[in-house]
Amino acid sequence: MARYTTEEGRMKYRERKRKENMLYYGQTAYKYPKRAWKEEEIEMIMAHTLSDREISEKIKRSMKSIQEKRRRIRREEEAKAALAE
C-alpha cells in the first residue's frame, strides 16, 4: 500500500479501494436470496478446498456471505476454546 500524506491522497485511495471491492463482491452480491445455512454448506466453506468464487457458484451464495460465515464460525470456535482453558 502506498503512503498518502495528504488528506486528498487518502480520499482518492479509499475511493479507488471502495470501487475495487464493489466490482469484486458485486459479481455475486444480491444475486442469491437469503436462506438458512445447511450443514453441508458450512462443511464446504470451512474445508476451503475450492475458491470462494467456486463455492459461491456451487452453493448459490455470495462470496461476501461465505467469507463472513467462515469468519463468524472461526470466531465462535476461538471463544469456545478460550472458555475451555
mmCIF file of N, CA, C and O in Angstrom:
data_model
loop_
_atom_site.group_PDB
_atom_site.id
_atom_site.type_symbol
_atom_site.label_atom_id
_atom_site.label_comp_id
_atom_site.label_asym_id
_atom_site.label_seq_id
_atom_site.Cartn_x
_atom_site.Cartn_y
_atom_site.Cartn_z
ATOM 1 N N MET A 1 0.841 -1.176 0.000
ATOM 2 C CA MET A 1 0.000 0.000 0.000
ATOM 3 C C MET A 1 0.882 1.235 0.000
ATOM 4 O O MET A 1 1.821 1.340 0.780
ATOM 5 N N ALA A 2 0.568 2.136 -0.874
ATOM 6 C CA ALA A 2 1.333 3.373 -0.951
ATOM 7 C C ALA A 2 0.954 4.278 0.217
ATOM 8 O O ALA A 2 -0.152 4.226 0.733
ATOM 9 N N ARG A 3 1.893 5.098 0.594
ATOM 10 C CA ARG A 3 1.628 6.041 1.678
ATOM 11 C C ARG A 3 1.087 7.330 1.090
ATOM 12 O O ARG A 3 1.674 7.893 0.164
ATOM 13 N N TYR A 4 -0.025 7.763 1.632
ATOM 14 C CA TYR A 4 -0.612 9.014 1.187
ATOM 15 C C TYR A 4 -0.489 10.007 2.324
ATOM 16 O O TYR A 4 -0.993 9.781 3.414
ATOM 17 N N THR A 5 0.199 11.098 2.054
ATOM 18 C CA THR A 5 0.470 12.055 3.120
ATOM 19 C C THR A 5 -0.566 13.152 3.202
ATOM 20 O O THR A 5 -0.703 13.787 4.230
ATOM 21 N N THR A 6 -1.315 13.344 2.136
ATOM 22 C CA THR A 6 -2.335 14.383 2.181
ATOM 23 C C THR A 6 -3.708 13.748 2.336
ATOM 24 O O THR A 6 -3.926 12.605 1.976
ATOM 25 N N GLU A 7 -4.609 14.539 2.851
ATOM 26 C CA GLU A 7 -5.978 14.059 3.018
ATOM 27 C C GLU A 7 -6.597 13.751 1.659
ATOM 28 O O GLU A 7 -7.317 12.766 1.500
ATOM 29 N N GLU A 8 -6.285 14.564 0.671
ATOM 30 C CA GLU A 8 -6.810 14.341 -0.680
ATOM 31 C C GLU A 8 -6.316 13.002 -1.240
ATOM 32 O O GLU A 8 -7.079 12.236 -1.828
ATOM 33 N N GLY A 9 -5.051 12.686 -1.014
ATOM 34 C CA GLY A 9 -4.485 11.422 -1.471
ATOM 35 C C GLY A 9 -5.139 10.234 -0.788
ATOM 36 O O GLY A 9 -5.442 9.226 -1.423
ATOM 37 N N ARG A 10 -5.397 10.352 0.515
ATOM 38 C CA ARG A 10 -6.059 9.275 1.254
ATOM 39 C C ARG A 10 -7.484 9.073 0.765
ATOM 40 O O ARG A 10 -7.953 7.943 0.634
ATOM 41 N N MET A 11 -8.167 10.161 0.475
ATOM 42 C CA MET A 11 -9.543 10.068 -0.015
ATOM 43 C C MET A 11 -9.578 9.387 -1.389
ATOM 44 O O MET A 11 -10.440 8.548 -1.645
ATOM 45 N N LYS A 12 -8.642 9.718 -2.255
ATOM 46 C CA LYS A 12 -8.581 9.085 -3.574
ATOM 47 C C LYS A 12 -8.305 7.595 -3.440
ATOM 48 O O LYS A 12 -8.909 6.781 -4.137
ATOM 49 N N TYR A 13 -7.406 7.224 -2.524
ATOM 50 C CA TYR A 13 -7.081 5.818 -2.300
ATOM 51 C C TYR A 13 -8.309 5.062 -1.788
ATOM 52 O O TYR A 13 -8.636 3.979 -2.272
ATOM 53 N N ARG A 14 -8.997 5.633 -0.799
ATOM 54 C CA ARG A 14 -10.192 4.986 -0.241
ATOM 55 C C ARG A 14 -11.268 4.786 -1.306
ATOM 56 O O ARG A 14 -11.904 3.745 -1.358
ATOM 57 N N GLU A 15 -11.462 5.805 -2.132
ATOM 58 C CA GLU A 15 -12.476 5.713 -3.180
ATOM 59 C C GLU A 15 -12.121 4.631 -4.196
ATOM 60 O O GLU A 15 -12.970 3.851 -4.623
ATOM 61 N N ARG A 16 -10.846 4.542 -4.557
ATOM 62 C CA ARG A 16 -10.408 3.518 -5.509
ATOM 63 C C ARG A 16 -10.593 2.124 -4.918
ATOM 64 O O ARG A 16 -11.078 1.207 -5.581
ATOM 65 N N LYS A 17 -10.226 1.934 -3.636
ATOM 66 C CA LYS A 17 -10.391 0.633 -2.983
ATOM 67 C C LYS A 17 -11.868 0.268 -2.865
ATOM 68 O O LYS A 17 -12.250 -0.884 -3.039
ATOM 69 N N ARG A 18 -12.722 1.253 -2.584
ATOM 70 C CA ARG A 18 -14.152 1.004 -2.481
ATOM 71 C C ARG A 18 -14.697 0.511 -3.815
ATOM 72 O O ARG A 18 -15.459 -0.460 -3.873
ATOM 73 N N LYS A 19 -14.282 1.136 -4.907
ATOM 74 C CA LYS A 19 -14.731 0.713 -6.234
ATOM 75 C C LYS A 19 -14.228 -0.684 -6.578
ATOM 76 O O LYS A 19 -14.955 -1.486 -7.165
ATOM 77 N N GLU A 20 -12.978 -0.980 -6.216
ATOM 78 C CA GLU A 20 -12.433 -2.320 -6.461
ATOM 79 C C GLU A 20 -13.239 -3.374 -5.707
ATOM 80 O O GLU A 20 -13.562 -4.429 -6.254
ATOM 81 N N ASN A 21 -13.560 -3.101 -4.453
ATOM 82 C CA ASN A 21 -14.350 -4.040 -3.650
ATOM 83 C C ASN A 21 -15.744 -4.225 -4.226
ATOM 84 O O ASN A 21 -16.272 -5.338 -4.262
ATOM 85 N N MET A 22 -16.341 -3.140 -4.679
ATOM 86 C CA MET A 22 -17.682 -3.233 -5.266
ATOM 87 C C MET A 22 -17.654 -4.097 -6.523
ATOM 88 O O MET A 22 -18.566 -4.891 -6.752
ATOM 89 N N LEU A 23 -16.619 -3.946 -7.332
ATOM 90 C CA LEU A 23 -16.511 -4.768 -8.536
ATOM 91 C C LEU A 23 -16.339 -6.241 -8.185
ATOM 92 O O LEU A 23 -16.962 -7.111 -8.775
ATOM 93 N N TYR A 24 -15.471 -6.527 -7.197
ATOM 94 C CA TYR A 24 -15.184 -7.906 -6.825
ATOM 95 C C TYR A 24 -16.397 -8.578 -6.192
ATOM 96 O O TYR A 24 -16.850 -9.626 -6.625
ATOM 97 N N TYR A 25 -16.947 -7.955 -5.150
ATOM 98 C CA TYR A 25 -18.054 -8.569 -4.426
ATOM 99 C C TYR A 25 -19.382 -8.399 -5.162
ATOM 100 O O TYR A 25 -20.308 -9.167 -4.959
ATOM 101 N N GLY A 26 -19.473 -7.402 -6.025
ATOM 102 C CA GLY A 26 -20.696 -7.159 -6.770
ATOM 103 C C GLY A 26 -21.035 -8.259 -7.755
ATOM 104 O O GLY A 26 -22.162 -8.364 -8.227
ATOM 105 N N GLN A 27 -20.067 -9.102 -8.074
ATOM 106 C CA GLN A 27 -20.310 -10.191 -9.010
ATOM 107 C C GLN A 27 -21.325 -11.186 -8.458
ATOM 108 O O GLN A 27 -22.052 -11.811 -9.227
ATOM 109 N N THR A 28 -21.365 -11.345 -7.153
ATOM 110 C CA THR A 28 -22.308 -12.298 -6.568
ATOM 111 C C THR A 28 -23.238 -11.668 -5.530
ATOM 112 O O THR A 28 -24.167 -12.319 -5.086
ATOM 113 N N ALA A 29 -22.988 -10.424 -5.155
ATOM 114 C CA ALA A 29 -23.839 -9.772 -4.158
ATOM 115 C C ALA A 29 -25.243 -9.601 -4.712
ATOM 116 O O ALA A 29 -25.431 -9.250 -5.870
ATOM 117 N N TYR A 30 -26.232 -9.867 -3.896
ATOM 118 C CA TYR A 30 -27.649 -9.721 -4.237
ATOM 119 C C TYR A 30 -28.093 -10.626 -5.378
ATOM 120 O O TYR A 30 -29.156 -10.447 -5.938
ATOM 121 N N LYS A 31 -27.266 -11.571 -5.719
ATOM 122 C CA LYS A 31 -27.600 -12.499 -6.805
ATOM 123 C C LYS A 31 -28.466 -13.637 -6.289
ATOM 124 O O LYS A 31 -29.268 -14.193 -7.034
ATOM 125 N N TYR A 32 -28.289 -13.979 -5.018
ATOM 126 C CA TYR A 32 -28.976 -15.131 -4.445
ATOM 127 C C TYR A 32 -29.843 -14.702 -3.269
ATOM 128 O O TYR A 32 -29.484 -13.810 -2.522
ATOM 129 N N PRO A 33 -30.984 -15.353 -3.070
ATOM 130 C CA PRO A 33 -31.862 -14.999 -1.939
ATOM 131 C C PRO A 33 -31.267 -15.468 -0.604
ATOM 132 O O PRO A 33 -30.491 -16.424 -0.564
ATOM 133 N N LYS A 34 -31.657 -14.787 0.475
ATOM 134 C CA LYS A 34 -31.200 -15.184 1.812
ATOM 135 C C LYS A 34 -31.921 -16.450 2.235
ATOM 136 O O LYS A 34 -33.101 -16.635 1.940
ATOM 137 N N ARG A 35 -31.191 -17.323 2.919
ATOM 138 C CA ARG A 35 -31.782 -18.548 3.452
ATOM 139 C C ARG A 35 -30.863 -19.106 4.539
ATOM 140 O O ARG A 35 -29.718 -18.672 4.669
ATOM 141 N N ALA A 36 -31.363 -20.057 5.295
ATOM 142 C CA ALA A 36 -30.577 -20.662 6.377
ATOM 143 C C ALA A 36 -29.430 -21.487 5.796
ATOM 144 O O ALA A 36 -29.539 -22.042 4.700
ATOM 145 N N TRP A 37 -28.337 -21.559 6.565
ATOM 146 C CA TRP A 37 -27.178 -22.334 6.137
ATOM 147 C C TRP A 37 -27.413 -23.821 6.410
ATOM 148 O O TRP A 37 -27.864 -24.189 7.486
ATOM 149 N N LYS A 38 -27.052 -24.650 5.449
ATOM 150 C CA LYS A 38 -27.118 -26.103 5.622
ATOM 151 C C LYS A 38 -25.776 -26.583 6.149
ATOM 152 O O LYS A 38 -24.738 -25.960 5.912
ATOM 153 N N GLU A 39 -25.795 -27.698 6.836
ATOM 154 C CA GLU A 39 -24.571 -28.264 7.404
ATOM 155 C C GLU A 39 -23.542 -28.569 6.309
ATOM 156 O O GLU A 39 -22.350 -28.342 6.490
ATOM 157 N N GLU A 40 -23.998 -29.072 5.152
ATOM 158 C CA GLU A 40 -23.079 -29.396 4.048
ATOM 159 C C GLU A 40 -22.379 -28.143 3.530
ATOM 160 O O GLU A 40 -21.199 -28.171 3.174
ATOM 161 N N GLU A 41 -23.122 -27.014 3.493
ATOM 162 C CA GLU A 41 -22.526 -25.756 3.030
ATOM 163 C C GLU A 41 -21.452 -25.281 4.006
ATOM 164 O O GLU A 41 -20.378 -24.836 3.596
ATOM 165 N N ILE A 42 -21.756 -25.394 5.293
ATOM 166 C CA ILE A 42 -20.792 -24.968 6.308
ATOM 167 C C ILE A 42 -19.532 -25.819 6.234
ATOM 168 O O ILE A 42 -18.414 -25.303 6.299
ATOM 169 N N GLU A 43 -19.699 -27.118 6.071
ATOM 170 C CA GLU A 43 -18.533 -28.001 5.941
ATOM 171 C C GLU A 43 -17.699 -27.623 4.727
ATOM 172 O O GLU A 43 -16.473 -27.623 4.781
ATOM 173 N N MET A 44 -18.359 -27.278 3.619
ATOM 174 C CA MET A 44 -17.644 -26.916 2.402
ATOM 175 C C MET A 44 -16.840 -25.626 2.574
ATOM 176 O O MET A 44 -15.677 -25.561 2.173
ATOM 177 N N ILE A 45 -17.445 -24.619 3.209
ATOM 178 C CA ILE A 45 -16.715 -23.366 3.342
ATOM 179 C C ILE A 45 -15.584 -23.477 4.364
ATOM 180 O O ILE A 45 -14.559 -22.824 4.222
ATOM 181 N N MET A 46 -15.753 -24.333 5.373
ATOM 182 C CA MET A 46 -14.689 -24.486 6.357
ATOM 183 C C MET A 46 -13.547 -25.345 5.829
ATOM 184 O O MET A 46 -12.404 -25.158 6.222
ATOM 185 N N ALA A 47 -13.842 -26.270 4.928
ATOM 186 C CA ALA A 47 -12.790 -27.088 4.322
ATOM 187 C C ALA A 47 -11.917 -26.229 3.414
ATOM 188 O O ALA A 47 -10.710 -26.437 3.314
ATOM 189 N N HIS A 48 -12.540 -25.252 2.754
ATOM 190 C CA HIS A 48 -11.830 -24.284 1.906
ATOM 191 C C HIS A 48 -10.986 -24.975 0.836
ATOM 192 O O HIS A 48 -9.851 -24.584 0.566
ATOM 193 N N THR A 49 -11.523 -26.034 0.225
ATOM 194 C CA THR A 49 -10.802 -26.748 -0.833
ATOM 195 C C THR A 49 -10.995 -26.092 -2.192
ATOM 196 O O THR A 49 -10.218 -26.332 -3.110
ATOM 197 N N LEU A 50 -12.040 -25.265 -2.322
ATOM 198 C CA LEU A 50 -12.298 -24.524 -3.546
ATOM 199 C C LEU A 50 -12.173 -23.033 -3.254
ATOM 200 O O LEU A 50 -12.212 -22.612 -2.102
ATOM 201 N N SER A 51 -12.046 -22.234 -4.304
ATOM 202 C CA SER A 51 -12.011 -20.786 -4.103
ATOM 203 C C SER A 51 -13.409 -20.321 -3.693
ATOM 204 O O SER A 51 -14.406 -21.010 -3.920
ATOM 205 N N ASP A 52 -13.479 -19.142 -3.091
ATOM 206 C CA ASP A 52 -14.781 -18.622 -2.673
ATOM 207 C C ASP A 52 -15.701 -18.417 -3.875
ATOM 208 O O ASP A 52 -16.903 -18.599 -3.770
ATOM 209 N N ARG A 53 -15.154 -18.045 -5.004
ATOM 210 C CA ARG A 53 -15.971 -17.859 -6.201
ATOM 211 C C ARG A 53 -16.583 -19.190 -6.645
ATOM 212 O O ARG A 53 -17.755 -19.262 -6.998
ATOM 213 N N GLU A 54 -15.795 -20.257 -6.613
ATOM 214 C CA GLU A 54 -16.301 -21.574 -6.993
ATOM 215 C C GLU A 54 -17.358 -22.068 -6.008
ATOM 216 O O GLU A 54 -18.387 -22.624 -6.409
ATOM 217 N N ILE A 55 -17.104 -21.844 -4.729
ATOM 218 C CA ILE A 55 -18.078 -22.232 -3.710
ATOM 219 C C ILE A 55 -19.365 -21.438 -3.907
ATOM 220 O O ILE A 55 -20.462 -21.986 -3.828
ATOM 221 N N SER A 56 -19.232 -20.153 -4.198
ATOM 222 C CA SER A 56 -20.389 -19.294 -4.419
ATOM 223 C C SER A 56 -21.276 -19.833 -5.530
ATOM 224 O O SER A 56 -22.499 -19.895 -5.386
ATOM 225 N N GLU A 57 -20.676 -20.213 -6.621
ATOM 226 C CA GLU A 57 -21.449 -20.748 -7.738
ATOM 227 C C GLU A 57 -22.102 -22.081 -7.379
ATOM 228 O O GLU A 57 -23.224 -22.360 -7.799
ATOM 229 N N LYS A 58 -21.396 -22.872 -6.598
ATOM 230 C CA LYS A 58 -21.883 -24.201 -6.252
ATOM 231 C C LYS A 58 -23.051 -24.166 -5.258
ATOM 232 O O LYS A 58 -24.030 -24.884 -5.423
ATOM 233 N N ILE A 59 -22.931 -23.338 -4.225
ATOM 234 C CA ILE A 59 -23.970 -23.321 -3.185
ATOM 235 C C ILE A 59 -24.935 -22.148 -3.330
ATOM 236 O O ILE A 59 -25.839 -21.984 -2.518
ATOM 237 N N LYS A 60 -24.729 -21.325 -4.345
ATOM 238 C CA LYS A 60 -25.628 -20.200 -4.638
ATOM 239 C C LYS A 60 -25.714 -19.199 -3.491
ATOM 240 O O LYS A 60 -26.786 -18.840 -3.013
ATOM 241 N N ARG A 61 -24.532 -18.776 -3.043
ATOM 242 C CA ARG A 61 -24.426 -17.726 -2.027
ATOM 243 C C ARG A 61 -23.354 -16.742 -2.468
ATOM 244 O O ARG A 61 -22.460 -17.090 -3.224
ATOM 245 N N SER A 62 -23.418 -15.514 -1.966
ATOM 246 C CA SER A 62 -22.432 -14.512 -2.363
ATOM 247 C C SER A 62 -21.071 -14.814 -1.734
ATOM 248 O O SER A 62 -20.976 -15.471 -0.693
ATOM 249 N N MET A 63 -20.017 -14.325 -2.365
ATOM 250 C CA MET A 63 -18.666 -14.520 -1.831
ATOM 251 C C MET A 63 -18.531 -13.851 -0.473
ATOM 252 O O MET A 63 -17.901 -14.390 0.430
ATOM 253 N N LYS A 64 -19.135 -12.683 -0.325
ATOM 254 C CA LYS A 64 -19.058 -11.963 0.943
ATOM 255 C C LYS A 64 -19.749 -12.747 2.059
ATOM 256 O O LYS A 64 -19.241 -12.818 3.179
ATOM 257 N N SER A 65 -20.896 -13.363 1.763
ATOM 258 C CA SER A 65 -21.589 -14.128 2.799
ATOM 259 C C SER A 65 -20.779 -15.362 3.194
ATOM 260 O O SER A 65 -20.766 -15.754 4.363
ATOM 261 N N ILE A 66 -20.093 -15.959 2.244
ATOM 262 C CA ILE A 66 -19.243 -17.116 2.527
ATOM 263 C C ILE A 66 -18.090 -16.713 3.441
ATOM 264 O O ILE A 66 -17.816 -17.360 4.449
ATOM 265 N N GLN A 67 -17.431 -15.614 3.105
ATOM 266 C CA GLN A 67 -16.313 -15.151 3.923
ATOM 267 C C GLN A 67 -16.769 -14.745 5.316
ATOM 268 O O GLN A 67 -16.094 -15.046 6.314
ATOM 269 N N GLU A 68 -17.919 -14.093 5.397
ATOM 270 C CA GLU A 68 -18.437 -13.659 6.694
ATOM 271 C C GLU A 68 -18.828 -14.859 7.559
ATOM 272 O O GLU A 68 -18.551 -14.881 8.753
ATOM 273 N N LYS A 69 -19.462 -15.855 6.971
ATOM 274 C CA LYS A 69 -19.848 -17.053 7.724
ATOM 275 C C LYS A 69 -18.604 -17.777 8.246
ATOM 276 O O LYS A 69 -18.564 -18.207 9.406
ATOM 277 N N ARG A 70 -17.582 -17.906 7.403
ATOM 278 C CA ARG A 70 -16.334 -18.555 7.816
ATOM 279 C C ARG A 70 -15.692 -17.787 8.981
ATOM 280 O O ARG A 70 -15.247 -18.373 9.964
ATOM 281 N N ARG A 71 -15.701 -16.460 8.898
ATOM 282 C CA ARG A 71 -15.119 -15.629 9.957
ATOM 283 C C ARG A 71 -15.897 -15.806 11.263
ATOM 284 O O ARG A 71 -15.309 -15.962 12.333
ATOM 285 N N ARG A 72 -17.221 -15.836 11.188
ATOM 286 C CA ARG A 72 -18.040 -15.990 12.392
ATOM 287 C C ARG A 72 -17.839 -17.351 13.049
ATOM 288 O O ARG A 72 -17.768 -17.452 14.273
ATOM 289 N N ILE A 73 -17.746 -18.392 12.236
ATOM 290 C CA ILE A 73 -17.542 -19.731 12.791
ATOM 291 C C ILE A 73 -16.191 -19.812 13.490
ATOM 292 O O ILE A 73 -16.082 -20.342 14.596
ATOM 293 N N ARG A 74 -15.157 -19.273 12.859
ATOM 294 C CA ARG A 74 -13.816 -19.284 13.489
ATOM 295 C C ARG A 74 -13.818 -18.497 14.793
ATOM 296 O O ARG A 74 -13.205 -18.911 15.777
ATOM 297 N N ARG A 75 -14.509 -17.372 14.789
ATOM 298 C CA ARG A 75 -14.577 -16.549 15.990
ATOM 299 C C ARG A 75 -15.270 -17.300 17.133
ATOM 300 O O ARG A 75 -14.835 -17.246 18.283
ATOM 301 N N GLU A 76 -16.369 -17.990 16.803
ATOM 302 C CA GLU A 76 -17.077 -18.785 17.814
ATOM 303 C C GLU A 76 -16.197 -19.903 18.356
ATOM 304 O O GLU A 76 -16.190 -20.175 19.559
ATOM 305 N N GLU A 77 -15.456 -20.563 17.458
ATOM 306 C CA GLU A 77 -14.566 -21.647 17.883
ATOM 307 C C GLU A 77 -13.466 -21.126 18.799
ATOM 308 O O GLU A 77 -13.115 -21.763 19.790
ATOM 309 N N GLU A 78 -12.918 -19.939 18.468
ATOM 310 C CA GLU A 78 -11.881 -19.340 19.322
ATOM 311 C C GLU A 78 -12.443 -18.991 20.693
ATOM 312 O O GLU A 78 -11.774 -19.179 21.711
ATOM 313 N N ALA A 79 -13.673 -18.483 20.728
ATOM 314 C CA ALA A 79 -14.289 -18.123 22.007
ATOM 315 C C ALA A 79 -14.527 -19.360 22.858
ATOM 316 O O ALA A 79 -14.282 -19.353 24.079
ATOM 317 N N LYS A 80 -14.982 -20.427 22.243
ATOM 318 C CA LYS A 80 -15.187 -21.690 22.972
ATOM 319 C C LYS A 80 -13.876 -22.238 23.508
ATOM 320 O O LYS A 80 -13.815 -22.719 24.634
ATOM 321 N N ALA A 81 -12.824 -22.156 22.703
ATOM 322 C CA ALA A 81 -11.513 -22.644 23.137
ATOM 323 C C ALA A 81 -10.989 -21.807 24.306
ATOM 324 O O ALA A 81 -10.388 -22.337 25.242
ATOM 325 N N ALA A 82 -11.221 -20.504 24.261
ATOM 326 C CA ALA A 82 -10.759 -19.633 25.351
ATOM 327 C C ALA A 82 -11.512 -19.935 26.639
ATOM 328 O O ALA A 82 -10.919 -19.897 27.729
ATOM 329 N N LEU A 83 -12.786 -20.249 26.534
ATOM 330 C CA LEU A 83 -13.573 -20.585 27.723
ATOM 331 C C LEU A 83 -13.160 -21.927 28.309
ATOM 332 O O LEU A 83 -13.225 -22.138 29.517
ATOM 333 N N ALA A 84 -12.738 -22.831 27.444
ATOM 334 C CA ALA A 84 -12.341 -24.174 27.893
ATOM 335 C C ALA A 84 -11.011 -24.150 28.641
ATOM 336 O O ALA A 84 -10.734 -25.048 29.439
ATOM 337 N N GLU A 85 -10.211 -23.143 28.406
ATOM 338 C CA GLU A 85 -8.890 -23.079 29.071
ATOM 339 C C GLU A 85 -8.963 -22.676 30.495
ATOM 340 O O GLU A 85 -9.765 -22.205 31.096
#
